Amino acid sequence: MPETTAPLDVRALREREFPHLDGQPPYLNAASMAPLPERARRACDAYNARRAAVHQLRGADFEPTMRRAREAAARLVNADADEIALLPNTSYGINLAAQALKIEPGRRVLVSGFEFPANVYPWLKLAEEGRAPVEIIPPDALGRPDEERLLEEIARGDVAVLALSAVQFATGWNADLARFGRACRAQGTWFVVDAIQALGCIPVDVRAADADILATAGHKWLCAPFGTGFAYVRGELARQLEPAVVGWTAMKAGADLARCVDYRWEFVDDARRFEVSTQAWQDVAGFAEAMELLLETGIERIRGHVFGLIDPLAAWLGEQEDGVIVSGMEPGQRSGVFAFRLGDSERAYAALYRAGVRCALREGAIRIAPHLYNTAEEMATVMDVLERRERW
């Protein structure tokens, strides 16, 4: 069924799912963490209540809860549920890729400069171990990836892995994943995507992107509990790779608890082989609820709402002599992360913080990250503070 294009009823949504935002200064920092919707909080609380009264726990609290979360994650990225592994964070998913993918001698790993460290250190570990050289390609003057240089490097034919964020954390640069995916597929290069700054606000399609592995966490744009996340591992690839960290539920023998000492080195046939045994089920329950809320609302609809919030601020900055928009504003480059510089950006950020506006300062730029729960009035507060420079 196509997503609705009707505008969001933000007031009703806030009243129902985000009541704690009312009466508070603007919270515009989904790129760091987002508030829990009430339905996710209730799911976590209800699970913990059953855990406290342990006799109330039931079979549906375990594998069915996991299945529901995998199915929601799969819908978010246009994957199959058996291509989803539930993991605690993005770093775990990137490490999964770095440790499991086979890198032939003479091939290298390619990373763009200004990547968030979670998508850099797991690859640098390979270099430290002498398993593969890692090349970090310098970004442009604003900190955005040098797309043409990255594509030129891939075309040389010796790149084993391209590790790239779908949306850059500091600039909001939104990658043309399909373009990079095609280039990688043509050269036999693994394409690994860090999607934490995209999912929940920007549509991502792993099929169209030709992604091999995608990793994300739940606590930012997915509005989910800390310690939740998932990795997509392309189905055919998942059956070929072995995890570096092995949990007993990754093995087929783990399915029969009555015969769990029948030790057989035989992995399950899907991405569950990358899950490491006991999960934080109460948080997985909340994770499923949060993702389902976003899916029900519609990712395209959320994106349109967020862009509508950003547009007036972007227009105002364009009129300022010392205003520099760091984020790309072309339709294909935009994301929910909006980064800009304005005069002394540190002073401007401090003024916003004193006014109660919660945003971030990243790599010399102010980063505003509104989400489905934010209003035009909250964005107007940002411009009001920035306009009153005499008070900085």
PDB file of N, CA, C and O in Angstrom, residues 13-21 33-45 218-226 285-294 296-297 371-373:
ATOM      1  N   LEU A  13       0.086  13.767  17.266  1.00  0.00           N
ATOM      2  CA  LEU A  13       1.175  12.809  17.463  1.00  0.00           C
ATOM      3  C   LEU A  13       1.909  13.076  18.769  1.00  0.00           C
ATOM      4  O   LEU A  13       2.199  12.154  19.546  1.00  0.00           O
ATOM      5  N   ARG A  14       2.206  14.337  19.040  1.00  0.00           N
ATOM      6  CA  ARG A  14       2.908  14.680  20.285  1.00  0.00           C
ATOM      7  C   ARG A  14       2.057  14.332  21.502  1.00  0.00           C
ATOM      8  O   ARG A  14       2.579  13.799  22.491  1.00  0.00           O
ATOM      9  N   GLU A  15       0.783  14.641  21.428  1.00  0.00           N
ATOM     10  CA  GLU A  15      -0.082  14.355  22.564  1.00  0.00           C
ATOM     11  C   GLU A  15      -0.145  12.855  22.846  1.00  0.00           C
ATOM     12  O   GLU A  15      -0.138  12.433  24.000  1.00  0.00           O
ATOM     13  N   ARG A  16      -0.161  12.070  21.773  1.00  0.00           N
ATOM     14  CA  ARG A  16      -0.310  10.629  21.927  1.00  0.00           C
ATOM     15  C   ARG A  16       1.008   9.929  22.266  1.00  0.00           C
ATOM     16  O   ARG A  16       1.056   9.055  23.121  1.00  0.00           O
ATOM     17  N   GLU A  17       2.105  10.326  21.583  1.00  0.00           N
ATOM     18  CA  GLU A  17       3.345   9.561  21.685  1.00  0.00           C
ATOM     19  C   GLU A  17       4.497  10.302  22.330  1.00  0.00           C
ATOM     20  O   GLU A  17       5.417   9.657  22.856  1.00  0.00           O
ATOM     21  N   PHE A  18       4.487  11.633  22.311  1.00  0.00           N
ATOM     22  CA  PHE A  18       5.624  12.389  22.840  1.00  0.00           C
ATOM     23  C   PHE A  18       5.150  13.507  23.777  1.00  0.00           C
ATOM     24  O   PHE A  18       5.539  14.674  23.620  1.00  0.00           O
ATOM     25  N   PRO A  19       4.341  13.199  24.774  1.00  0.00           N
ATOM     26  CA  PRO A  19       3.770  14.251  25.623  1.00  0.00           C
ATOM     27  C   PRO A  19       4.813  14.992  26.445  1.00  0.00           C
ATOM     28  O   PRO A  19       4.584  16.142  26.831  1.00  0.00           O
ATOM     29  N   HIS A  20       5.948  14.370  26.698  1.00  0.00           N
ATOM     30  CA  HIS A  20       6.968  15.000  27.540  1.00  0.00           C
ATOM     31  C   HIS A  20       7.678  16.157  26.834  1.00  0.00           C
ATOM     32  O   HIS A  20       8.412  16.913  27.485  1.00  0.00           O
ATOM     33  N   LEU A  21       7.468  16.308  25.534  1.00  0.00           N
ATOM     34  CA  LEU A  21       8.077  17.425  24.810  1.00  0.00           C
ATOM     35  C   LEU A  21       7.320  18.724  25.014  1.00  0.00           C
ATOM     36  O   LEU A  21       7.889  19.809  24.864  1.00  0.00           O
ATOM     37  N   MET A  33      20.195  11.513  19.841  1.00  0.00           N
ATOM     38  CA  MET A  33      19.239  10.556  20.390  1.00  0.00           C
ATOM     39  C   MET A  33      17.860  11.175  20.277  1.00  0.00           C
ATOM     40  O   MET A  33      17.713  12.392  20.254  1.00  0.00           O
ATOM     41  N   ALA A  34      16.873  10.317  20.181  1.00  0.00           N
ATOM     42  CA  ALA A  34      15.494  10.784  20.083  1.00  0.00           C
ATOM     43  C   ALA A  34      14.720  10.316  21.303  1.00  0.00           C
ATOM     44  O   ALA A  34      15.088   9.329  21.947  1.00  0.00           O
ATOM     45  N   PRO A  35      13.634  11.016  21.639  1.00  0.00           N
ATOM     46  CA  PRO A  35      12.806  10.562  22.755  1.00  0.00           C
ATOM     47  C   PRO A  35      12.076   9.267  22.408  1.00  0.00           C
ATOM     48  O   PRO A  35      11.796   8.989  21.239  1.00  0.00           O
ATOM     49  N   LEU A  36      11.786   8.491  23.438  1.00  0.00           N
ATOM     50  CA  LEU A  36      10.997   7.274  23.246  1.00  0.00           C
ATOM     51  C   LEU A  36       9.527   7.631  23.056  1.00  0.00           C
ATOM     52  O   LEU A  36       8.969   8.385  23.855  1.00  0.00           O
ATOM     53  N   PRO A  37       8.866   7.102  22.036  1.00  0.00           N
ATOM     54  CA  PRO A  37       7.413   7.254  21.968  1.00  0.00           C
ATOM     55  C   PRO A  37       6.754   6.463  23.089  1.00  0.00           C
ATOM     56  O   PRO A  37       7.307   5.471  23.586  1.00  0.00           O
ATOM     57  N   GLU A  38       5.586   6.886  23.491  1.00  0.00           N
ATOM     58  CA  GLU A  38       4.893   6.244  24.609  1.00  0.00           C
ATOM     59  C   GLU A  38       4.637   4.761  24.351  1.00  0.00           C
ATOM     60  O   GLU A  38       4.725   3.942  25.255  1.00  0.00           O
ATOM     61  N   ARG A  39       4.320   4.406  23.117  1.00  0.00           N
ATOM     62  CA  ARG A  39       4.028   2.993  22.855  1.00  0.00           C
ATOM     63  C   ARG A  39       5.263   2.126  23.058  1.00  0.00           C
ATOM     64  O   ARG A  39       5.149   0.979  23.497  1.00  0.00           O
ATOM     65  N   ALA A  40       6.447   2.661  22.756  1.00  0.00           N
ATOM     66  CA  ALA A  40       7.681   1.906  22.998  1.00  0.00           C
ATOM     67  C   ALA A  40       7.976   1.818  24.492  1.00  0.00           C
ATOM     68  O   ALA A  40       8.374   0.759  25.000  1.00  0.00           O
ATOM     69  N   ARG A  41       7.786   2.937  25.187  1.00  0.00           N
ATOM     70  CA  ARG A  41       8.026   2.921  26.637  1.00  0.00           C
ATOM     71  C   ARG A  41       7.089   1.941  27.326  1.00  0.00           C
ATOM     72  O   ARG A  41       7.503   1.178  28.206  1.00  0.00           O
ATOM     73  N   ARG A  42       5.823   1.951  26.932  1.00  0.00           N
ATOM     74  CA  ARG A  42       4.863   1.037  27.546  1.00  0.00           C
ATOM     75  C   ARG A  42       5.233  -0.419  27.284  1.00  0.00           C
ATOM     76  O   ARG A  42       5.086  -1.276  28.168  1.00  0.00           O
ATOM     77  N   ALA A  43       5.724  -0.701  26.084  1.00  0.00           N
ATOM     78  CA  ALA A  43       6.109  -2.074  25.758  1.00  0.00           C
ATOM     79  C   ALA A  43       7.265  -2.533  26.634  1.00  0.00           C
ATOM     80  O   ALA A  43       7.266  -3.664  27.138  1.00  0.00           O
ATOM     81  N   CYS A  44       8.255  -1.660  26.821  1.00  0.00           N
ATOM     82  CA  CYS A  44       9.389  -2.007  27.697  1.00  0.00           C
ATOM     83  C   CYS A  44       8.924  -2.194  29.141  1.00  0.00           C
ATOM     84  O   CYS A  44       9.317  -3.163  29.811  1.00  0.00           O
ATOM     85  N   ASP A  45       8.104  -1.268  29.617  1.00  0.00           N
ATOM     86  CA  ASP A  45       7.630  -1.340  31.001  1.00  0.00           C
ATOM     87  C   ASP A  45       6.793  -2.595  31.236  1.00  0.00           C
ATOM     88  O   ASP A  45       6.919  -3.264  32.270  1.00  0.00           O
ATOM     89  N   GLY A 218      19.148   1.894  17.223  1.00  0.00           N
ATOM     90  CA  GLY A 218      17.788   2.371  17.367  1.00  0.00           C
ATOM     91  C   GLY A 218      17.603   3.689  18.075  1.00  0.00           C
ATOM     92  O   GLY A 218      16.527   4.290  17.984  1.00  0.00           O
ATOM     93  N   HIS A 219      18.610   4.182  18.786  1.00  0.00           N
ATOM     94  CA  HIS A 219      18.359   5.279  19.719  1.00  0.00           C
ATOM     95  C   HIS A 219      18.326   6.660  19.082  1.00  0.00           C
ATOM     96  O   HIS A 219      18.019   7.639  19.753  1.00  0.00           O
ATOM     97  N   LYS A 220      18.636   6.773  17.791  1.00  0.00           N
ATOM     98  CA  LYS A 220      18.590   8.077  17.135  1.00  0.00           C
ATOM     99  C   LYS A 220      17.257   8.232  16.397  1.00  0.00           C
ATOM    100  O   LYS A 220      16.208   8.307  17.011  1.00  0.00           O
ATOM    101  N   TRP A 221      17.283   8.237  15.092  1.00  0.00           N
ATOM    102  CA  TRP A 221      16.087   8.527  14.299  1.00  0.00           C
ATOM    103  C   TRP A 221      15.016   7.445  14.412  1.00  0.00           C
ATOM    104  O   TRP A 221      13.859   7.691  14.063  1.00  0.00           O
ATOM    105  N   LEU A 222      15.365   6.267  14.887  1.00  0.00           N
ATOM    106  CA  LEU A 222      14.364   5.209  15.052  1.00  0.00           C
ATOM    107  C   LEU A 222      13.603   5.321  16.362  1.00  0.00           C
ATOM    108  O   LEU A 222      12.684   4.525  16.617  1.00  0.00           O
ATOM    109  N   CYS A 223      13.975   6.276  17.212  1.00  0.00           N
ATOM    110  CA  CYS A 223      13.210   6.586  18.427  1.00  0.00           C
ATOM    111  C   CYS A 223      13.059   5.355  19.336  1.00  0.00           C
ATOM    112  O   CYS A 223      12.008   5.153  19.964  1.00  0.00           O
ATOM    113  N   ALA A 224      14.083   4.549  19.428  1.00  0.00           N
ATOM    114  CA  ALA A 224      13.994   3.272  20.134  1.00  0.00           C
ATOM    115  C   ALA A 224      14.916   3.252  21.353  1.00  0.00           C
ATOM    116  O   ALA A 224      15.733   4.158  21.550  1.00  0.00           O
ATOM    117  N   PRO A 225      14.811   2.232  22.190  1.00  0.00           N
ATOM    118  CA  PRO A 225      15.642   2.157  23.398  1.00  0.00           C
ATOM    119  C   PRO A 225      17.134   2.082  23.075  1.00  0.00           C
ATOM    120  O   PRO A 225      17.542   1.610  22.004  1.00  0.00           O
ATOM    121  N   PHE A 226      17.936   2.543  24.013  1.00  0.00           N
ATOM    122  CA  PHE A 226      19.384   2.342  23.918  1.00  0.00           C
ATOM    123  C   PHE A 226      19.678   0.844  23.830  1.00  0.00           C
ATOM    124  O   PHE A 226      18.965   0.013  24.395  1.00  0.00           O
ATOM    125  N   ALA A 285      11.220  -5.407  22.432  1.00  0.00           N
ATOM    126  CA  ALA A 285       9.783  -5.138  22.350  1.00  0.00           C
ATOM    127  C   ALA A 285       9.534  -3.655  22.072  1.00  0.00           C
ATOM    128  O   ALA A 285       8.687  -3.290  21.244  1.00  0.00           O
ATOM    129  N   GLY A 286      10.277  -2.786  22.750  1.00  0.00           N
ATOM    130  CA  GLY A 286      10.157  -1.355  22.495  1.00  0.00           C
ATOM    131  C   GLY A 286      10.681  -0.959  21.130  1.00  0.00           C
ATOM    132  O   GLY A 286      10.125  -0.055  20.477  1.00  0.00           O
ATOM    133  N   PHE A 287      11.728  -1.626  20.691  1.00  0.00           N
ATOM    134  CA  PHE A 287      12.309  -1.373  19.369  1.00  0.00           C
ATOM    135  C   PHE A 287      11.275  -1.659  18.280  1.00  0.00           C
ATOM    136  O   PHE A 287      11.089  -0.864  17.347  1.00  0.00           O
ATOM    137  N   ALA A 288      10.591  -2.788  18.402  1.00  0.00           N
ATOM    138  CA  ALA A 288       9.565  -3.142  17.417  1.00  0.00           C
ATOM    139  C   ALA A 288       8.463  -2.090  17.384  1.00  0.00           C
ATOM    140  O   ALA A 288       8.019  -1.661  16.299  1.00  0.00           O
ATOM    141  N   GLU A 289       8.019  -1.648  18.551  1.00  0.00           N
ATOM    142  CA  GLU A 289       6.954  -0.640  18.604  1.00  0.00           C
ATOM    143  C   GLU A 289       7.399   0.665  17.953  1.00  0.00           C
ATOM    144  O   GLU A 289       6.629   1.308  17.223  1.00  0.00           O
ATOM    145  N   ALA A 290       8.625   1.083  18.226  1.00  0.00           N
ATOM    146  CA  ALA A 290       9.119   2.348  17.677  1.00  0.00           C
ATOM    147  C   ALA A 290       9.200   2.274  16.154  1.00  0.00           C
ATOM    148  O   ALA A 290       8.770   3.203  15.443  1.00  0.00           O
ATOM    149  N   MET A 291       9.753   1.189  15.635  1.00  0.00           N
ATOM    150  CA  MET A 291       9.847   1.057  14.178  1.00  0.00           C
ATOM    151  C   MET A 291       8.473   0.996  13.540  1.00  0.00           C
ATOM    152  O   MET A 291       8.250   1.584  12.467  1.00  0.00           O
ATOM    153  N   GLU A 292       7.539   0.302  14.178  1.00  0.00           N
ATOM    154  CA  GLU A 292       6.185   0.213  13.622  1.00  0.00           C
ATOM    155  C   GLU A 292       5.498   1.576  13.612  1.00  0.00           C
ATOM    156  O   GLU A 292       4.753   1.898  12.677  1.00  0.00           O
ATOM    157  N   LEU A 293       5.754   2.402  14.621  1.00  0.00           N
ATOM    158  CA  LEU A 293       5.200   3.756  14.620  1.00  0.00           C
ATOM    159  C   LEU A 293       5.694   4.539  13.406  1.00  0.00           C
ATOM    160  O   LEU A 293       4.918   5.215  12.712  1.00  0.00           O
ATOM    161  N   LEU A 294       6.984   4.462  13.137  1.00  0.00           N
ATOM    162  CA  LEU A 294       7.555   5.185  12.004  1.00  0.00           C
ATOM    163  C   LEU A 294       7.002   4.658  10.681  1.00  0.00           C
ATOM    164  O   LEU A 294       6.680   5.430   9.769  1.00  0.00           O
ATOM    165  N   GLU A 296       4.120   3.152  10.217  1.00  0.00           N
ATOM    166  CA  GLU A 296       2.715   3.551  10.121  1.00  0.00           C
ATOM    167  C   GLU A 296       2.591   5.023   9.720  1.00  0.00           C
ATOM    168  O   GLU A 296       1.692   5.403   8.954  1.00  0.00           O
ATOM    169  N   THR A 297       3.466   5.843  10.250  1.00  0.00           N
ATOM    170  CA  THR A 297       3.445   7.269   9.905  1.00  0.00           C
ATOM    171  C   THR A 297       3.862   7.478   8.458  1.00  0.00           C
ATOM    172  O   THR A 297       3.292   8.315   7.755  1.00  0.00           O
ATOM    173  N   HIS A 371      12.694  16.102  13.943  1.00  0.00           N
ATOM    174  CA  HIS A 371      12.101  14.809  13.573  1.00  0.00           C
ATOM    175  C   HIS A 371      10.579  14.955  13.493  1.00  0.00           C
ATOM    176  O   HIS A 371      10.046  16.065  13.521  1.00  0.00           O
ATOM    177  N   LEU A 372       9.892  13.841  13.439  1.00  0.00           N
ATOM    178  CA  LEU A 372       8.448  13.851  13.222  1.00  0.00           C
ATOM    179  C   LEU A 372       7.671  14.556  14.321  1.00  0.00           C
ATOM    180  O   LEU A 372       6.540  14.988  14.101  1.00  0.00           O
ATOM    181  N   TYR A 373       8.267  14.715  15.494  1.00  0.00           N
ATOM    182  CA  TYR A 373       7.569  15.311  16.635  1.00  0.00           C
ATOM    183  C   TYR A 373       7.809  16.808  16.764  1.00  0.00           C
ATOM    184  O   TYR A 373       7.249  17.454  17.642  1.00  0.00           O
TER     185      TYR A 373
END
